[in-house]
Coordinates of C-alpha atoms in Angstrom, one line a residue:
M300 CA 26.1 48.2 67.1
R301 CA 28.0 45.7 69.4
L302 CA 30.6 44.4 67.4
V303 CA 30.8 41.0 66.4
S304 CA 33.3 38.8 67.8
A305 CA 36.2 37.0 65.5
H306 CA 35.1 33.8 66.8
T307 CA 31.2 34.7 66.0
A308 CA 33.1 36.0 62.1
A309 CA 34.6 32.7 61.6
A310 CA 31.4 30.2 62.3
L311 CA 29.1 33.4 60.6
C312 CA 32.0 33.0 57.7
G313 CA 31.9 29.2 58.5
G314 CA 27.8 28.3 58.1
L315 CA 27.9 30.9 54.3
V316 CA 30.6 29.2 52.9
L317 CA 28.9 26.2 54.4
A318 CA 25.3 27.4 52.8
M319 CA 26.5 28.3 49.3
S320 CA 28.2 24.0 49.2
V321 CA 24.8 23.1 49.6
P322 CA 23.1 22.0 47.1
A323 CA 20.1 24.4 47.4
N324 CA 17.3 22.7 49.1
A325 CA 15.1 25.4 50.7
A326 CA 14.4 22.6 54.5
V327 CA 19.0 21.8 54.3
D328 CA 19.0 25.8 54.5
A329 CA 16.7 26.6 56.6
K330 CA 18.0 24.3 59.1
L331 CA 21.1 25.7 59.2
L332 CA 20.5 28.6 59.4
D333 CA 18.7 28.1 62.8
M334 CA 21.5 26.0 63.7
L335 CA 23.1 29.1 62.8
R336 CA 20.5 31.0 65.3
A337 CA 20.1 28.6 68.2
N338 CA 24.0 28.8 68.7
G339 CA 24.0 32.5 68.8
S340 CA 26.5 32.7 65.3
I341 CA 24.3 35.0 64.6
N342 CA 21.5 37.7 66.2
Q343 CA 17.9 37.9 65.5
A344 CA 18.6 40.4 62.5
Q345 CA 21.3 38.6 60.7
Y346 CA 18.8 35.6 60.7
A347 CA 16.5 37.9 58.8
E348 CA 18.6 39.2 56.4
L349 CA 19.6 35.9 55.4
Q350 CA 17.1 34.1 55.2
T351 CA 15.8 37.1 52.2
E352 CA 19.5 36.3 50.7
L353 CA 18.0 32.9 50.7
A354 CA 14.7 32.6 49.6
K355 CA 16.3 35.4 46.5
D356 CA 19.3 33.2 46.1
Q357 CA 16.6 29.5 45.5
Q358 CA 14.6 31.8 43.4
A359 CA 17.0 32.3 41.1
Q360 CA 19.2 29.0 41.0
K361 CA 15.0 27.8 40.2
Q362 CA 14.6 30.5 37.8
A363 CA 17.1 29.0 35.7
L364 CA 17.6 25.8 35.9
A365 CA 13.4 26.5 34.8
D366 CA 15.5 28.3 31.5
V367 CA 17.6 25.4 31.0
Q368 CA 14.4 23.4 30.8
N369 CA 13.2 25.6 28.9
T370 CA 15.4 25.5 26.4
K371 CA 16.1 22.1 26.2
S372 CA 12.1 21.5 25.2
A373 CA 12.1 24.5 23.0
S374 CA 15.2 23.0 21.0
Q375 CA 14.2 19.4 21.7
A376 CA 10.4 20.4 20.0
A377 CA 12.1 22.0 17.1
F378 CA 14.2 18.6 16.4
E379 CA 10.8 16.4 17.2
Q380 CA 9.3 18.7 14.7
K381 CA 12.1 18.1 12.2
V382 CA 12.6 14.5 12.4
A383 CA 8.0 13.8 13.0
W384 CA 8.2 12.3 9.2
A385 CA 10.3 9.5 10.1
T386 CA 8.0 8.5 13.2
K387 CA 5.8 8.0 10.7
T388 CA 7.4 6.8 7.8
Q389 CA 6.8 2.7 7.0
F390 CA 8.9 0.6 5.0
K391 CA 7.8 -2.3 3.1
G392 CA 9.0 -4.8 0.4
D393 CA 9.1 -8.1 -0.3
V394 CA 11.4 -11.2 -2.4
R395 CA 9.2 -13.0 -3.9
V396 CA 11.3 -16.5 -5.4
R397 CA 9.1 -18.8 -8.2
Q398 CA 9.4 -21.7 -10.0
E399 CA 7.8 -21.7 -13.9
T400 CA 6.9 -24.4 -16.0
V401 CA 4.7 -23.7 -18.5
N402 CA 3.4 -25.8 -22.3
I403 CA 0.9 -25.0 -24.6
D404 CA -0.3 -27.3 -27.4
G405 CA 1.5 -26.5 -30.6
Q406 CA 5.0 -25.7 -29.9
T407 CA 7.8 -27.1 -29.8
N408 CA 9.3 -28.1 -26.0
S409 CA 12.1 -25.4 -27.4
Q410 CA 8.9 -22.7 -27.2
D411 CA 7.7 -23.9 -23.8
K412 CA 9.2 -22.5 -20.9
D413 CA 10.7 -23.9 -18.0
R414 CA 12.1 -21.0 -15.7
Q415 CA 13.2 -19.6 -12.1
R416 CA 12.0 -15.8 -11.0
I417 CA 12.1 -13.6 -8.7
R418 CA 10.2 -10.0 -7.6
A419 CA 11.7 -7.4 -5.6
R420 CA 9.8 -4.9 -4.4
L421 CA 10.7 -1.9 -1.8
G422 CA 8.0 0.4 -0.8
A423 CA 8.3 4.4 1.6
Y424 CA 5.2 5.6 2.2
T425 CA 4.8 8.3 4.7
E426 CA 2.3 11.0 6.3
I427 CA 3.6 14.5 6.1
N428 CA 0.4 15.7 7.5
P429 CA -2.8 14.6 9.2
Q430 CA -4.6 15.4 5.6
V431 CA -1.5 14.4 3.2
S432 CA 0.7 10.6 2.4
T433 CA 3.1 9.6 -0.2
G434 CA 4.3 6.6 -1.3
I435 CA 7.0 5.6 -3.6
R436 CA 7.9 1.6 -4.2
I437 CA 10.8 0.4 -7.0
A438 CA 10.0 -2.9 -8.4
T439 CA 11.7 -5.6 -10.7
G440 CA 10.5 -6.2 -13.8
G441 CA 11.0 -4.5 -17.4
S442 CA 8.7 -1.4 -19.7
S443 CA 7.6 -3.1 -22.2
D444 CA 5.3 -4.8 -20.3
A445 CA 3.4 -3.9 -17.0
R446 CA 1.4 -6.7 -16.4
S447 CA 4.1 -8.4 -14.1
T448 CA 6.7 -7.8 -11.3
N449 CA 8.9 -10.8 -12.5
Q450 CA 12.2 -10.5 -14.1
D451 CA 13.8 -14.4 -15.7
L452 CA 17.3 -16.2 -13.8
D453 CA 19.1 -16.0 -16.9
G454 CA 21.9 -13.7 -18.7
Y455 CA 25.0 -14.8 -17.0
F456 CA 24.7 -13.3 -13.8
V457 CA 23.5 -10.3 -15.3
K458 CA 22.4 -7.2 -12.7
K459 CA 18.4 -7.0 -12.4
D460 CA 16.5 -3.3 -13.9
L461 CA 14.7 -2.0 -10.7
W462 CA 11.6 0.3 -12.0
L463 CA 9.5 2.9 -10.8
D464 CA 5.7 1.1 -9.4
L465 CA 4.3 3.4 -7.1
G466 CA 4.4 7.7 -6.9
F467 CA 1.7 9.0 -5.6
I468 CA 1.1 11.2 -3.3
D469 CA -3.1 10.8 -1.2
Y470 CA -4.8 14.5 -0.1
A471 CA -8.0 13.2 2.2
P472 CA -9.0 15.9 3.6
T473 CA -10.5 16.0 7.3
A474 CA -13.4 18.5 6.2
V475 CA -14.5 15.2 4.5
K476 CA -14.2 11.9 6.4
N477 CA -12.8 8.9 4.5
L478 CA -12.3 10.9 0.6
H479 CA -9.4 11.3 -0.4
V480 CA -8.0 12.5 -3.8
I481 CA -4.9 10.0 -5.6
G482 CA -3.2 11.4 -8.2
G483 CA 0.3 9.8 -9.9
K484 CA 1.3 6.0 -10.6
M485 CA -1.4 4.6 -7.5
N486 CA -2.1 1.1 -7.0
Q487 CA -5.8 0.4 -8.3
P488 CA -8.0 2.9 -6.6
W489 CA -11.5 0.3 -7.5
V490 CA -12.8 -2.5 -6.0
S491 CA -11.8 -6.1 -7.9
M492 CA -12.9 -9.6 -7.0
G493 CA -11.3 -11.7 -10.7
D494 CA -8.5 -10.9 -12.1
V495 CA -10.5 -10.7 -16.0
I496 CA -10.1 -6.4 -16.5
W497 CA -7.0 -6.2 -14.3
D498 CA -3.9 -8.0 -13.6
G499 CA -2.4 -7.3 -10.1
D500 CA 0.5 -6.4 -11.2
I501 CA -0.9 -3.1 -13.1
N502 CA -0.9 -0.3 -11.6
P503 CA -2.3 2.8 -13.0
E504 CA -1.1 6.3 -13.9
G505 CA -3.4 9.7 -13.5
L506 CA -5.8 11.1 -11.3
A507 CA -8.3 9.6 -8.9
T508 CA -10.8 9.2 -6.2
T509 CA -11.9 7.5 -3.5
Y510 CA -15.3 7.7 -1.1
S511 CA -16.7 5.0 1.9
L512 CA -20.1 6.3 3.1
P513 CA -20.8 4.5 6.3
L514 CA -24.5 4.1 6.7
G515 CA -25.1 3.3 10.2
G516 CA -25.3 -1.2 11.8
K517 CA -23.1 -2.6 9.3
T518 CA -23.9 -0.8 6.0
E519 CA -21.1 0.9 3.4
L520 CA -21.0 2.4 0.5
F521 CA -18.4 3.2 -1.4
G522 CA -17.2 4.5 -5.1
S523 CA -14.0 5.0 -6.9
A524 CA -14.1 7.4 -9.8
G525 CA -10.9 8.9 -12.1
Y526 CA -9.1 10.0 -14.8
Y527 CA -5.9 8.0 -16.8
T528 CA -3.8 9.4 -20.0
L529 CA -2.0 5.8 -21.7
K530 CA -1.2 7.7 -24.8
D531 CA 0.2 11.1 -25.1
N532 CA -1.5 12.2 -28.7
I533 CA -2.1 9.6 -30.0
D534 CA -3.7 10.8 -32.7
G535 CA -0.5 12.3 -33.6
E536 CA -3.1 15.8 -33.7
G537 CA -2.2 17.6 -30.9
T538 CA -1.1 17.9 -27.4
Q539 CA -4.8 19.0 -25.7
F540 CA -5.7 16.4 -23.7
R541 CA -9.0 15.9 -26.5
H542 CA -5.8 13.7 -28.1
D543 CA -4.6 12.3 -26.0
L544 CA -5.7 8.2 -24.9
S545 CA -6.9 7.6 -21.9
M546 CA -9.3 5.9 -19.6
T547 CA -12.2 7.7 -17.0
A548 CA -13.6 5.0 -14.5
G549 CA -16.1 4.8 -12.4
Q550 CA -17.5 2.5 -9.5
L551 CA -20.7 2.8 -7.0
G552 CA -20.6 -0.5 -4.6
A553 CA -21.9 -1.8 -1.4
R554 CA -21.3 -3.6 1.3
F555 CA -24.0 -5.1 4.3
A556 CA -24.1 -7.7 6.8
P557 CA -27.7 -9.8 6.6
T558 CA -26.7 -11.5 9.7
D559 CA -23.9 -12.3 11.8
N560 CA -22.8 -15.1 9.9
L561 CA -22.8 -13.1 6.4
K562 CA -21.4 -10.4 4.4
V563 CA -22.6 -8.9 1.4
T564 CA -20.1 -7.4 -1.3
L565 CA -22.1 -6.0 -5.2
G566 CA -21.1 -3.6 -6.8
G567 CA -20.7 -2.4 -10.9
S568 CA -18.1 -0.4 -12.8
V569 CA -17.4 1.1 -15.9
Y570 CA -14.1 1.7 -17.9
A571 CA -14.1 3.8 -21.4
F572 CA -11.3 4.5 -23.0
D573 CA -10.7 7.7 -25.6
N574 CA -9.3 7.3 -28.5
D575 CA -8.7 4.0 -28.3
K576 CA -9.3 3.7 -32.0
N577 CA -5.8 5.6 -32.9
S578 CA -3.7 2.0 -30.6
A579 CA -3.0 -0.4 -32.4
A580 CA -1.1 -1.7 -28.5
L581 CA -4.6 -2.5 -27.7
R582 CA -4.6 -4.3 -30.5
V583 CA -3.3 -7.3 -28.4
N584 CA -3.4 -11.0 -27.5
G585 CA -6.0 -12.6 -28.7
N586 CA -7.9 -8.5 -29.9
T587 CA -9.1 -8.0 -32.6
T588 CA -10.6 -5.4 -31.7
N589 CA -8.9 -1.4 -29.9
Q590 CA -12.2 -0.5 -29.0
F591 CA -12.8 -1.0 -25.3
R592 CA -16.0 0.6 -23.0
L593 CA -16.3 -2.6 -20.2
Y594 CA -19.0 -2.3 -18.0
E595 CA -18.7 -4.7 -15.0
G596 CA -20.9 -6.3 -12.3
F597 CA -19.3 -8.0 -9.3
G598 CA -19.9 -9.5 -5.8
Q599 CA -18.6 -11.4 -3.2
I600 CA -20.9 -13.4 0.1
D601 CA -18.2 -14.3 2.6
I602 CA -19.9 -16.9 5.4
S603 CA -18.4 -17.4 8.6
G604 CA -19.9 -19.9 11.2
L605 CA -19.1 -22.9 9.2
G606 CA -15.8 -24.7 11.0
L607 CA -13.6 -22.1 8.5
P608 CA -14.4 -19.2 6.5
L609 CA -16.2 -19.3 3.4
A610 CA -15.9 -16.8 0.6
L611 CA -17.9 -17.1 -2.8
Y612 CA -17.2 -14.2 -5.8
G613 CA -17.9 -13.2 -9.0
Q614 CA -17.4 -11.2 -12.0
Y615 CA -19.0 -10.4 -15.3
I616 CA -17.9 -8.3 -18.0
V617 CA -19.4 -6.8 -21.9
N618 CA -17.4 -4.1 -24.1
N619 CA -20.1 -1.9 -25.3
D620 CA -18.4 -0.9 -28.2
S621 CA -16.7 -4.4 -29.5
T622 CA -16.7 -4.4 -33.4
D623 CA -18.2 -8.2 -32.8
D624 CA -19.9 -10.4 -30.9
Q625 CA -17.0 -11.7 -29.3
D626 CA -17.4 -9.5 -26.0
T627 CA -18.4 -11.3 -23.1
A628 CA -16.5 -12.4 -20.0
W629 CA -17.4 -14.6 -16.3
L630 CA -15.7 -15.8 -13.9
A631 CA -17.4 -17.8 -10.1
G632 CA -14.9 -18.6 -7.3
V633 CA -14.6 -19.8 -3.8
K634 CA -12.0 -18.9 -1.0
T635 CA -11.4 -20.9 2.4
K636 CA -9.5 -21.8 4.5
V637 CA -8.6 -25.2 5.5
F638 CA -5.4 -25.5 8.7
G639 CA -3.3 -23.0 8.2
F640 CA -3.4 -23.6 3.8
G641 CA -6.0 -21.4 2.0
L642 CA -7.3 -22.6 -1.4
D643 CA -8.5 -20.2 -3.5
Y644 CA -10.7 -22.0 -6.6
N645 CA -11.7 -19.5 -10.1
Y646 CA -13.3 -20.6 -13.4
R647 CA -13.5 -18.5 -16.1
D648 CA -14.8 -18.4 -19.8
T649 CA -12.8 -14.5 -21.8
Q650 CA -14.0 -14.1 -25.2
R651 CA -11.7 -12.5 -27.3
N652 CA -13.2 -8.6 -27.1
A653 CA -14.2 -8.6 -24.3
V654 CA -11.7 -6.8 -22.1
V655 CA -8.7 -5.8 -22.9
G656 CA -5.4 -8.0 -24.1
A657 CA -2.6 -5.6 -22.6
F658 CA -4.6 -5.2 -18.6
T659 CA -5.9 -9.1 -18.7
D660 CA -4.1 -11.6 -15.8
S661 CA -0.8 -11.8 -18.2
D662 CA -0.9 -16.0 -16.2
F663 CA -4.5 -17.4 -17.0
A664 CA -3.8 -18.4 -20.6
N665 CA -0.3 -17.3 -21.3
G666 CA -1.8 -13.9 -20.7
T667 CA -3.9 -13.9 -24.0
T668 CA -8.1 -13.6 -24.3
G669 CA -10.2 -16.4 -26.0
S670 CA -9.7 -18.5 -23.5
R671 CA -11.4 -21.4 -20.7
G672 CA -10.6 -23.4 -18.1
H673 CA -9.2 -23.4 -14.4
K674 CA -6.6 -21.6 -11.8
F675 CA -6.2 -23.4 -8.7
K676 CA -4.0 -21.8 -5.8
V677 CA -3.0 -23.1 -2.7
G678 CA -0.9 -21.3 -0.1
Y679 CA 1.2 -22.0 3.1
E680 CA 2.0 -19.7 6.1
I681 CA 5.4 -21.8 7.1
D682 CA 6.5 -18.7 10.2
K683 CA 5.3 -15.0 10.4
N684 CA 5.7 -13.0 6.8
F685 CA 7.4 -16.3 5.2
S686 CA 5.6 -18.3 3.0
V687 CA 5.4 -20.9 0.2
G688 CA 3.1 -21.3 -2.3
A689 CA 1.1 -23.0 -6.1
T690 CA -0.5 -22.1 -8.1
Y691 CA -1.8 -24.0 -11.7
F692 CA -3.8 -23.3 -14.5
L693 CA -5.6 -25.3 -16.6
T694 CA -6.8 -23.6 -19.4
K695 CA -8.2 -23.7 -22.8
A696 CA -6.3 -20.9 -25.1
D697 CA -7.5 -20.2 -28.3
Y698 CA -4.5 -17.5 -29.4
A699 CA -1.6 -18.4 -27.5
V700 CA 0.1 -19.3 -30.6
A701 CA -1.1 -18.8 -34.0
S702 CA -1.0 -22.9 -35.6
Q703 CA -3.6 -24.2 -32.7
R704 CA -7.2 -23.4 -31.2
D705 CA -8.9 -24.2 -27.9
A706 CA -5.2 -25.8 -27.4
D707 CA -4.3 -26.2 -24.2
A708 CA -2.2 -23.7 -22.3
N709 CA -0.9 -25.1 -18.1
T710 CA 0.8 -23.2 -16.0
L711 CA 2.2 -24.6 -13.4
Q712 CA 3.5 -22.2 -10.8
L713 CA 5.9 -22.4 -7.2
D714 CA 6.9 -19.8 -4.6
V715 CA 7.8 -18.9 -1.7
E716 CA 7.7 -15.4 -0.3
A717 CA 9.3 -13.4 2.9
K718 CA 7.7 -9.9 3.9
F719 CA 8.5 -7.3 6.2

């Protein structure tokens, strides 16, 4: 076998060093070997051997790069899995500043109200997995009134209280589409067309289920049912459920569209209270009874194609357990939007024991039953998520003050609200 000359050996070493210093690129390395063979630095056997070694090196480098990428991908996937909840979490809130004036016949000027109020709410809502979501929200307000999240701007700049306003788990099984099982302190799971029964700030506590069933076309059935605890061991005879003050609620309704310009919502509800005769806390704000089984019919008609949107809505309520004939309430209203201004008007008449005084709208007739009158509301969005509004309650109240029946009870609210 002929020995390689010193010149050839030097050229070969230099070529190998050059080959190793060049990044692993098949086209470059192959061209370099071709050049060494062409100028006689290596023979055919050496060329073949180097080609084999080059292929092995390139394969090793590819495998090393793949291993690094796989390790990085696995680490990134593990990190993404740990923080996946954060990408599915939303923070929502609002701040509202209000000027409120309340004037009631039979009260002195010192008893009437002319005050500034604030409402602040902050909530976090997240999807735990495709079937489970949860939410919590804190809000201003007080522990003594479930109907309000407002606080007066008063008290020498003292700090304002925050309370747990929502805290719930929502289970929506993928096996049953549109079914939700909700437990905790939740948003009202029923459909409301007015606030005669329920003030909008009330968030019930218990277990509820909601369901909607599309029937094809533009028709849908919806319903809800729930069990809610108001007071544990109300009769003082034991801690079992049968001794609690509780409410069972059920609702069934339908949405349908007879024409493209007409949408209709109709439904009925029942709110049945158990052990309520033992609760003095329900005999407030005008009520002379604490026994309630409310039957409600409600509806709304949305009309388009008129040049402006128009909605007609209403509700009718009877307290079947009332101890007298003061057991009926009704509301009728209309909503529209003109030049960016949202307009809402309704008239209602609520007899003394038609609804639970502790839960009815806290602003109408100073939050009392045995009342009737008008509610006017206007709102305007100045910019995205920033709006102003005004609401005026022109009412007659029999029990807002003890000294006078059919008293004028008028309230003006001016609001500025920002949402995020």
